[in-house]
mmCIF file of C-alpha atoms and ligand atoms in Angstrom:
data_model
loop_
_atom_site.group_PDB
_atom_site.id
_atom_site.type_symbol
_atom_site.label_atom_id
_atom_site.label_comp_id
_atom_site.label_asym_id
_atom_site.label_seq_id
_atom_site.Cartn_x
_atom_site.Cartn_y
_atom_site.Cartn_z
ATOM 1 C CA MET A 1 47.852 112.905 16.632
ATOM 2 C CA SER A 2 50.116 112.834 19.898
ATOM 3 C CA SER A 3 50.640 109.572 21.582
ATOM 4 C CA ASP A 4 51.936 108.684 24.875
ATOM 5 C CA ARG A 5 55.661 108.451 24.987
ATOM 6 C CA THR A 6 56.258 106.458 29.114
ATOM 7 C CA TYR A 7 57.293 104.077 27.045
ATOM 8 C CA LEU A 8 60.405 106.043 26.029
ATOM 9 C CA LYS A 9 61.833 106.014 29.704
ATOM 10 C CA ASP A 10 62.688 102.080 29.309
ATOM 11 C CA LYS A 11 64.852 102.688 26.328
ATOM 12 C CA LYS A 12 68.079 100.321 26.680
ATOM 13 C CA ARG A 13 70.465 100.317 23.772
ATOM 14 C CA ILE A 14 70.305 103.599 22.286
ATOM 15 C CA VAL A 15 71.592 105.035 19.674
ATOM 16 C CA ILE A 16 72.538 108.884 19.229
ATOM 17 C CA LYS A 17 73.492 110.289 15.225
ATOM 18 C CA ILE A 18 75.112 114.153 15.497
ATOM 19 C CA GLY A 19 75.791 116.041 12.053
ATOM 20 C CA SER A 20 77.869 118.123 11.029
ATOM 21 C CA SER A 21 76.323 121.477 11.072
ATOM 22 C CA SER A 22 75.173 120.688 14.722
ATOM 23 C CA ILE A 23 78.986 120.836 15.933
ATOM 24 C CA MET A 24 80.704 123.401 13.237
ATOM 25 C CA HIS A 25 80.431 126.555 13.036
ATOM 26 C CA ALA A 26 78.865 127.548 10.103
ATOM 27 C CA GLN A 27 80.459 131.312 8.984
ATOM 28 C CA THR A 28 84.082 129.518 9.423
ATOM 29 C CA GLY A 29 83.564 125.302 9.252
ATOM 30 C CA ARG A 30 85.555 125.529 12.738
ATOM 31 C CA MET A 31 84.324 122.632 15.272
ATOM 32 C CA ASN A 32 81.614 124.764 17.993
ATOM 33 C CA LEU A 33 83.168 123.457 21.472
ATOM 34 C CA GLU A 34 80.415 124.242 23.440
ATOM 35 C CA GLN A 35 77.867 122.054 21.574
ATOM 36 C CA ILE A 36 80.070 119.886 21.523
ATOM 37 C CA GLU A 37 80.638 119.707 24.943
ATOM 38 C CA LYS A 38 77.844 119.644 26.132
ATOM 39 C CA LEU A 39 76.572 116.337 23.204
ATOM 40 C CA VAL A 40 79.349 114.757 25.202
ATOM 41 C CA ARG A 41 78.281 115.735 28.462
ATOM 42 C CA ALA A 42 74.462 114.334 27.600
ATOM 43 C CA VAL A 43 76.226 111.229 26.153
ATOM 44 C CA SER A 44 78.413 110.567 29.039
ATOM 45 C CA ASP A 45 74.678 110.956 31.356
ATOM 46 C CA ILE A 46 72.937 108.331 29.495
ATOM 47 C CA ALA A 47 75.663 106.069 30.048
ATOM 48 C CA ASN A 48 75.844 107.296 33.849
ATOM 49 C CA SER A 49 71.986 106.473 33.932
ATOM 50 C CA GLY A 50 73.084 102.445 33.233
ATOM 51 C CA LYS A 51 72.027 102.796 29.505
ATOM 52 C CA GLU A 52 74.225 102.071 27.055
ATOM 53 C CA VAL A 53 74.772 104.312 23.983
ATOM 54 C CA ILE A 54 76.238 105.231 21.022
ATOM 55 C CA LEU A 55 77.462 107.974 19.132
ATOM 56 C CA VAL A 56 77.505 108.230 15.886
ATOM 57 C CA SER A 57 79.185 111.636 14.696
ATOM 58 C CA SER A 58 79.937 113.001 11.630
ATOM 59 C CA GLY A 59 82.663 116.074 10.999
ATOM 60 C CA ALA A 60 85.119 114.345 10.213
ATOM 61 C CA ILE A 61 85.865 115.739 6.584
ATOM 62 C CA PRO A 62 84.835 119.389 7.852
ATOM 63 C CA VAL A 63 86.563 119.336 10.202
ATOM 64 C CA GLY A 64 89.997 118.332 8.229
ATOM 65 C CA THR A 65 89.379 120.607 5.472
ATOM 66 C CA HIS A 66 90.296 123.005 8.210
ATOM 67 C CA ALA A 67 92.891 121.197 9.512
ATOM 68 C CA ALA A 68 94.542 120.979 6.123
ATOM 69 C CA GLY A 69 94.086 125.001 5.624
ATOM 70 C CA LEU A 70 91.931 124.726 2.825
ATOM 71 C CA LYS A 71 89.893 127.244 1.962
ATOM 72 C CA ASP A 72 87.172 125.011 -0.355
ATOM 73 C CA ARG A 73 85.099 121.783 0.444
ATOM 74 C CA PRO A 74 86.940 119.634 -0.628
ATOM 75 C CA SER A 75 86.640 118.743 -4.728
ATOM 76 C CA THR A 76 87.862 115.658 -5.777
ATOM 77 C CA LYS A 77 87.312 112.233 -4.556
ATOM 78 C CA ALA A 78 91.548 111.996 -2.839
ATOM 79 C CA GLN A 79 91.417 115.042 -1.145
ATOM 80 C CA LYS A 80 87.496 114.706 0.203
ATOM 81 C CA GLN A 81 89.213 110.781 1.740
ATOM 82 C CA ALA A 82 92.162 112.460 2.797
ATOM 83 C CA CYS A 83 90.586 115.961 4.413
ATOM 84 C CA ALA A 84 89.235 112.246 6.528
ATOM 85 C CA ALA A 85 91.727 110.878 7.425
ATOM 86 C CA ILE A 86 92.782 114.293 9.475
ATOM 87 C CA GLY A 87 89.598 115.092 10.080
ATOM 88 C CA GLN A 88 88.865 111.438 11.985
ATOM 89 C CA ALA A 89 91.535 112.406 14.271
ATOM 90 C CA HIS A 90 91.298 115.324 15.078
ATOM 91 C CA LEU A 91 87.331 114.217 16.155
ATOM 92 C CA MET A 92 88.356 111.450 18.259
ATOM 93 C CA MET A 93 90.816 112.910 19.747
ATOM 94 C CA VAL A 94 88.701 116.144 21.001
ATOM 95 C CA TYR A 95 85.973 113.179 22.196
ATOM 96 C CA GLN A 96 88.236 111.512 23.767
ATOM 97 C CA LYS A 97 89.751 114.491 25.822
ATOM 98 C CA LEU A 98 86.388 115.278 26.895
ATOM 99 C CA PHE A 99 84.598 112.412 27.847
ATOM 100 C CA ALA A 100 87.838 111.236 29.754
ATOM 101 C CA GLU A 101 86.832 114.986 32.071
ATOM 102 C CA TYR A 102 83.636 112.542 32.510
ATOM 103 C CA GLN A 103 84.725 109.650 33.248
ATOM 104 C CA HIS A 104 84.045 107.648 30.450
ATOM 105 C CA THR A 105 86.333 105.994 27.672
ATOM 106 C CA VAL A 106 85.255 106.120 24.319
ATOM 107 C CA ALA A 107 85.975 103.994 21.225
ATOM 108 C CA GLN A 108 86.361 105.236 17.720
ATOM 109 C CA ILE A 109 84.442 102.331 14.894
ATOM 110 C CA LEU A 110 84.468 103.089 11.179
ATOM 111 C CA MET A 111 82.659 101.386 8.924
ATOM 112 C CA THR A 112 82.027 100.871 5.241
ATOM 113 C CA LYS A 113 79.013 98.993 3.419
ATOM 114 C CA TYR A 114 81.191 96.190 3.311
ATOM 115 C CA THR A 115 81.615 95.757 6.624
ATOM 116 C CA MET A 116 78.310 94.807 6.874
ATOM 117 C CA ILE A 117 77.239 92.822 3.409
ATOM 118 C CA GLU A 118 80.415 90.651 4.182
ATOM 119 C CA ASP A 119 79.181 87.772 6.740
ATOM 120 C CA ARG A 120 82.051 87.501 9.113
ATOM 121 C CA SER A 121 83.140 91.240 8.829
ATOM 122 C CA ARG A 122 79.480 91.897 10.065
ATOM 123 C CA ARG A 123 79.362 89.705 13.200
ATOM 124 C CA ASN A 124 83.125 90.760 13.873
ATOM 125 C CA ALA A 125 81.801 94.705 13.835
ATOM 126 C CA ARG A 126 77.934 93.337 16.441
ATOM 127 C CA SER A 127 80.903 91.137 18.477
ATOM 128 C CA THR A 128 83.035 94.189 18.458
ATOM 129 C CA PHE A 129 79.875 96.478 19.190
ATOM 130 C CA ASN A 130 78.738 94.159 22.048
ATOM 131 C CA GLU A 131 82.356 93.681 23.948
ATOM 132 C CA LEU A 132 82.827 97.404 23.832
ATOM 133 C CA LEU A 133 78.948 98.039 25.420
ATOM 134 C CA SER A 134 79.629 94.852 27.772
ATOM 135 C CA MET A 135 83.507 97.012 29.181
ATOM 136 C CA GLY A 136 81.183 100.299 29.450
ATOM 137 C CA VAL A 137 82.898 102.278 26.409
ATOM 138 C CA ILE A 138 81.108 104.319 24.630
ATOM 139 C CA PRO A 139 81.411 103.572 20.774
ATOM 140 C CA ILE A 140 82.016 106.623 18.207
ATOM 141 C CA VAL A 141 81.173 105.383 15.095
ATOM 142 C CA ASN A 142 81.536 106.863 11.176
ATOM 143 C CA GLU A 143 81.708 105.818 8.020
ATOM 144 C CA ASN A 144 85.414 104.895 6.667
ATOM 145 C CA ASP A 145 85.585 108.286 4.661
ATOM 146 C CA THR A 146 89.208 107.245 3.927
ATOM 147 C CA VAL A 147 88.682 104.254 1.930
ATOM 148 C CA ALA A 148 85.058 104.198 1.623
ATOM 149 C CA THR A 149 84.712 103.984 -2.814
ATOM 150 C CA ASP A 150 81.347 104.792 -4.139
ATOM 151 C CA GLU A 151 80.570 100.774 -4.190
ATOM 152 C CA ILE A 152 81.029 100.564 -0.266
ATOM 153 C CA GLU A 153 79.890 104.074 1.093
ATOM 154 C CA PHE A 154 77.027 104.483 2.530
ATOM 155 C CA GLY A 155 76.905 107.984 1.550
ATOM 156 C CA ASP A 156 75.277 109.527 4.869
ATOM 157 C CA ASN A 157 74.872 108.913 8.896
ATOM 158 C CA ASP A 158 71.296 108.847 8.444
ATOM 159 C CA THR A 159 71.659 105.621 6.925
ATOM 160 C CA LEU A 160 74.726 104.284 8.560
ATOM 161 C CA SER A 161 73.514 105.425 12.081
ATOM 162 C CA ALA A 162 70.148 102.834 11.558
ATOM 163 C CA ILE A 163 72.334 99.846 10.107
ATOM 164 C CA VAL A 164 74.042 100.368 13.531
ATOM 165 C CA THR A 165 70.564 100.655 15.257
ATOM 166 C CA ALA A 166 70.353 97.008 13.636
ATOM 167 C CA LEU A 167 72.527 96.185 13.860
ATOM 168 C CA VAL A 168 73.506 95.523 17.642
ATOM 169 C CA GLY A 169 69.880 94.672 18.035
ATOM 170 C CA GLY A 170 69.455 99.027 19.615
ATOM 171 C CA ASP A 171 66.157 100.030 20.780
ATOM 172 C CA LEU A 172 66.004 103.627 19.993
ATOM 173 C CA LEU A 173 67.678 105.803 17.967
ATOM 174 C CA ILE A 174 68.118 109.363 17.766
ATOM 175 C CA LEU A 175 68.774 111.434 15.312
ATOM 176 C CA LEU A 176 69.939 114.864 15.498
ATOM 177 C CA SER A 177 70.403 117.536 13.215
ATOM 178 C CA ASP A 178 69.082 120.988 12.238
ATOM 179 C CA VAL A 179 65.210 120.255 12.059
ATOM 180 C CA ASP A 180 63.264 120.053 14.565
ATOM 181 C CA GLY A 181 61.462 116.473 12.967
ATOM 182 C CA LEU A 182 59.494 115.697 10.386
ATOM 183 C CA TYR A 183 56.166 118.535 8.483
ATOM 184 C CA SER A 184 54.011 117.643 6.082
ATOM 185 C CA ASP A 185 56.251 120.270 3.671
ATOM 186 C CA ASN A 186 59.003 122.297 3.829
ATOM 187 C CA PRO A 187 58.453 124.972 6.454
ATOM 188 C CA ARG A 188 60.729 127.431 5.753
ATOM 189 C CA GLU A 189 58.732 127.850 2.405
ATOM 190 C CA ASN A 190 55.220 126.753 3.090
ATOM 191 C CA PRO A 191 53.873 128.144 6.328
ATOM 192 C CA GLU A 192 50.839 125.911 6.149
ATOM 193 C CA ALA A 193 53.088 122.797 6.596
ATOM 194 C CA ARG A 194 51.523 120.542 9.183
ATOM 195 C CA TYR A 195 54.359 119.486 11.868
ATOM 196 C CA ILE A 196 54.321 115.554 12.528
ATOM 197 C CA ASP A 197 54.447 114.443 15.858
ATOM 198 C CA THR A 198 54.587 110.194 15.566
ATOM 199 C CA VAL A 199 54.327 108.045 12.826
ATOM 200 C CA ASP A 200 52.561 105.113 13.257
ATOM 201 C CA VAL A 201 53.709 103.748 9.821
ATOM 202 C CA ILE A 202 55.848 104.845 6.934
ATOM 203 C CA THR A 203 52.942 105.075 4.245
ATOM 204 C CA ASP A 204 53.836 106.421 1.237
ATOM 205 C CA GLU A 205 51.961 109.621 2.455
ATOM 206 C CA ILE A 206 54.957 109.806 5.280
ATOM 207 C CA ILE A 207 57.735 109.178 1.974
ATOM 208 C CA ALA A 208 56.365 112.346 0.152
ATOM 209 C CA MET A 209 56.861 113.915 2.810
ATOM 210 C CA GLY A 210 60.579 113.414 3.414
ATOM 211 C CA LYS A 211 60.724 115.000 0.028
ATOM 212 C CA GLY A 212 59.354 117.872 0.689
ATOM 213 C CA ALA A 213 60.635 118.529 3.594
ATOM 214 C CA GLY A 214 64.057 118.854 3.269
ATOM 215 C CA SER A 215 66.620 120.204 6.135
ATOM 216 C CA LYS A 216 69.711 122.862 4.312
ATOM 217 C CA VAL A 217 72.489 121.515 5.303
ATOM 218 C CA GLY A 218 74.847 118.413 5.795
ATOM 219 C CA THR A 219 74.632 115.194 3.233
ATOM 220 C CA GLY A 220 71.262 113.917 4.550
ATOM 221 C CA GLY A 221 67.930 115.353 4.260
ATOM 222 C CA MET A 222 64.594 114.397 5.616
ATOM 223 C CA SER A 223 64.553 111.490 2.440
ATOM 224 C CA THR A 224 67.177 109.585 3.881
ATOM 225 C CA LYS A 225 65.757 110.371 7.536
ATOM 226 C CA ILE A 226 62.977 108.497 6.300
ATOM 227 C CA ALA A 227 64.336 105.871 4.892
ATOM 228 C CA ALA A 228 66.525 105.732 7.841
ATOM 229 C CA ALA A 229 64.011 105.275 9.895
ATOM 230 C CA ARG A 230 62.416 102.289 7.564
ATOM 231 C CA ILE A 231 65.438 100.785 8.655
ATOM 232 C CA ALA A 232 65.633 101.811 12.435
ATOM 233 C CA THR A 233 61.700 100.673 12.979
ATOM 234 C CA ASP A 234 61.480 97.937 10.625
ATOM 235 C CA SER A 235 64.467 96.770 12.910
ATOM 236 C CA GLY A 236 61.920 97.159 16.094
ATOM 237 C CA ALA A 237 63.808 100.452 16.872
ATOM 238 C CA ASP A 238 62.362 103.217 18.022
ATOM 239 C CA MET A 239 63.399 106.554 16.382
ATOM 240 C CA VAL A 240 62.875 110.477 16.845
ATOM 241 C CA ILE A 241 64.154 113.285 14.840
ATOM 242 C CA ALA A 242 64.986 116.104 16.794
ATOM 243 C CA ALA A 243 66.731 118.826 16.227
ATOM 244 C CA SER A 244 70.498 119.980 18.380
ATOM 245 C CA GLU A 245 69.999 123.568 18.747
ATOM 246 C CA ASP A 246 69.319 122.925 22.302
ATOM 247 C CA LEU A 247 71.214 119.444 23.576
ATOM 248 C CA SER A 248 69.252 119.236 26.478
ATOM 249 C CA VAL A 249 66.583 117.871 23.862
ATOM 250 C CA ILE A 250 68.699 114.247 24.587
ATOM 251 C CA SER A 251 67.265 113.875 28.145
ATOM 252 C CA ARG A 252 63.759 115.243 27.021
ATOM 253 C CA ILE A 253 63.232 112.544 24.774
ATOM 254 C CA LEU A 254 64.851 110.016 27.401
ATOM 255 C CA LYS A 255 62.266 111.315 30.196
ATOM 256 C CA ALA A 256 59.054 110.889 26.974
ATOM 257 C CA ASP A 257 58.546 114.979 26.965
ATOM 258 C CA HIS A 258 57.173 115.004 23.423
ATOM 259 C CA VAL A 259 60.250 116.578 21.390
ATOM 260 C CA GLY A 260 60.958 115.513 18.533
ATOM 261 C CA THR A 261 59.222 113.422 15.480
ATOM 262 C CA LEU A 262 58.294 110.128 17.070
ATOM 263 C CA PHE A 263 58.837 107.175 14.204
ATOM 264 C CA LYS A 264 57.109 103.751 16.175
ATOM 265 C CA ALA A 265 58.885 100.447 16.006
ATOM 266 C CA HIS A 266 57.104 97.707 13.922
ATOM 267 C CA LYS A 267 58.906 94.653 14.208
ATOM 268 C CA ASN A 268 58.995 93.261 10.777
ATOM 269 C CA ARG A 269 59.736 89.600 10.873
ATOM 270 C CA ASN A 270 61.158 89.484 7.796
ATOM 271 C CA PHE A 271 63.653 91.621 8.742
ATOM 272 C CA HIS A 272 67.198 91.352 7.423
ATOM 273 C CA LEU A 273 70.103 93.713 7.641
ATOM 274 C CA ILE A 274 70.902 91.759 4.496
ATOM 275 C CA ASP A 275 68.175 93.221 2.255
ATOM 276 C CA TYR A 276 68.826 96.776 3.283
ATOM 277 C CA LEU A 277 71.721 97.091 2.218
ATOM 278 C CA SER A 278 71.731 95.988 -1.369
ATOM 279 C CA GLY A 279 68.464 98.315 -2.197
ATOM 280 C CA GLY A 280 65.290 96.048 -1.942
ATOM 281 C CA CYS A 281 63.888 95.990 0.930
ATOM 282 C CA SER A 282 61.851 92.470 2.384
ATOM 283 C CA GLU A 283 58.176 94.007 3.231
HETATM 284 N N1 LIG B 301 80.914 110.765 7.286
HETATM 285 C C1 LIG B 301 80.978 112.037 6.892
HETATM 286 C C2 LIG B 301 82.542 112.849 7.999
HETATM 287 O O1 LIG B 301 82.368 112.585 8.646
HETATM 288 C C3 LIG B 301 79.371 112.568 7.174
HETATM 289 C C4 LIG B 301 78.283 112.065 6.144
HETATM 290 C C5 LIG B 301 77.097 113.320 7.158
HETATM 291 O O2 LIG B 301 76.893 113.756 7.476
HETATM 292 O O3 LIG B 301 76.017 111.945 6.864
HETATM 293 O O4 LIG B 301 82.353 114.623 7.182
#
């Protein structure tokens, strides 16, 4: 069932999440500069149109892995965290350079679950986002992989981007990855898999679809995207899952074209961000 998306044109505070697989060459594990340039151009243009935009970008660990000269993915936690430290700086250098070409200033915000759980640091993080956005700066967010331990890591940027959306009162979250939306089953294995255009309510049936329809690379599969959709939509934001292959998809979403699966916002009056961080969630 497809519904009218015209209202997406009026979104004001937009969070865009891009996964590692969308900005890296699969064969070499190096940055896909053409993709990154297209992303930067699209994000800059949203900002130029007068909207506020936050970019959540993965990639620190794979970029750092290459920069450190490792042939294989880091195997130990310390190695992974060291790669993240190297890669995050590289990634920001490239973003800063490319955004500057379009006369945009960017800022880096690295977070862990602890940032969100602890009242004071959560409030601080919110004020910092608000201040940056009011300055016209584009915040670029990632998990602080260098210091995050198992207890305080989000683990995937799908969840992180939904949390950021809820934190800043964003009204649209766009998740870009290697899948073009939600299917009733894994479309790579089941030719009968049905494409889902719009999700009004995240039912058990939708959650079950997420388990079947996995995305093949990156940390977050379809299940984490649906979990992210739950956080975003409960907080009052719409969410779209779309393919990053052609990044003109970003402007098409904002022009209300029917691309990607739309999860409709349904503000939950009992929404408390903290409930989603400690595992449970209030209905
Ligand atoms: N924070 C990780 C990185 O920058 C990525 C996590 C994810 O892809 O979800 O490499």
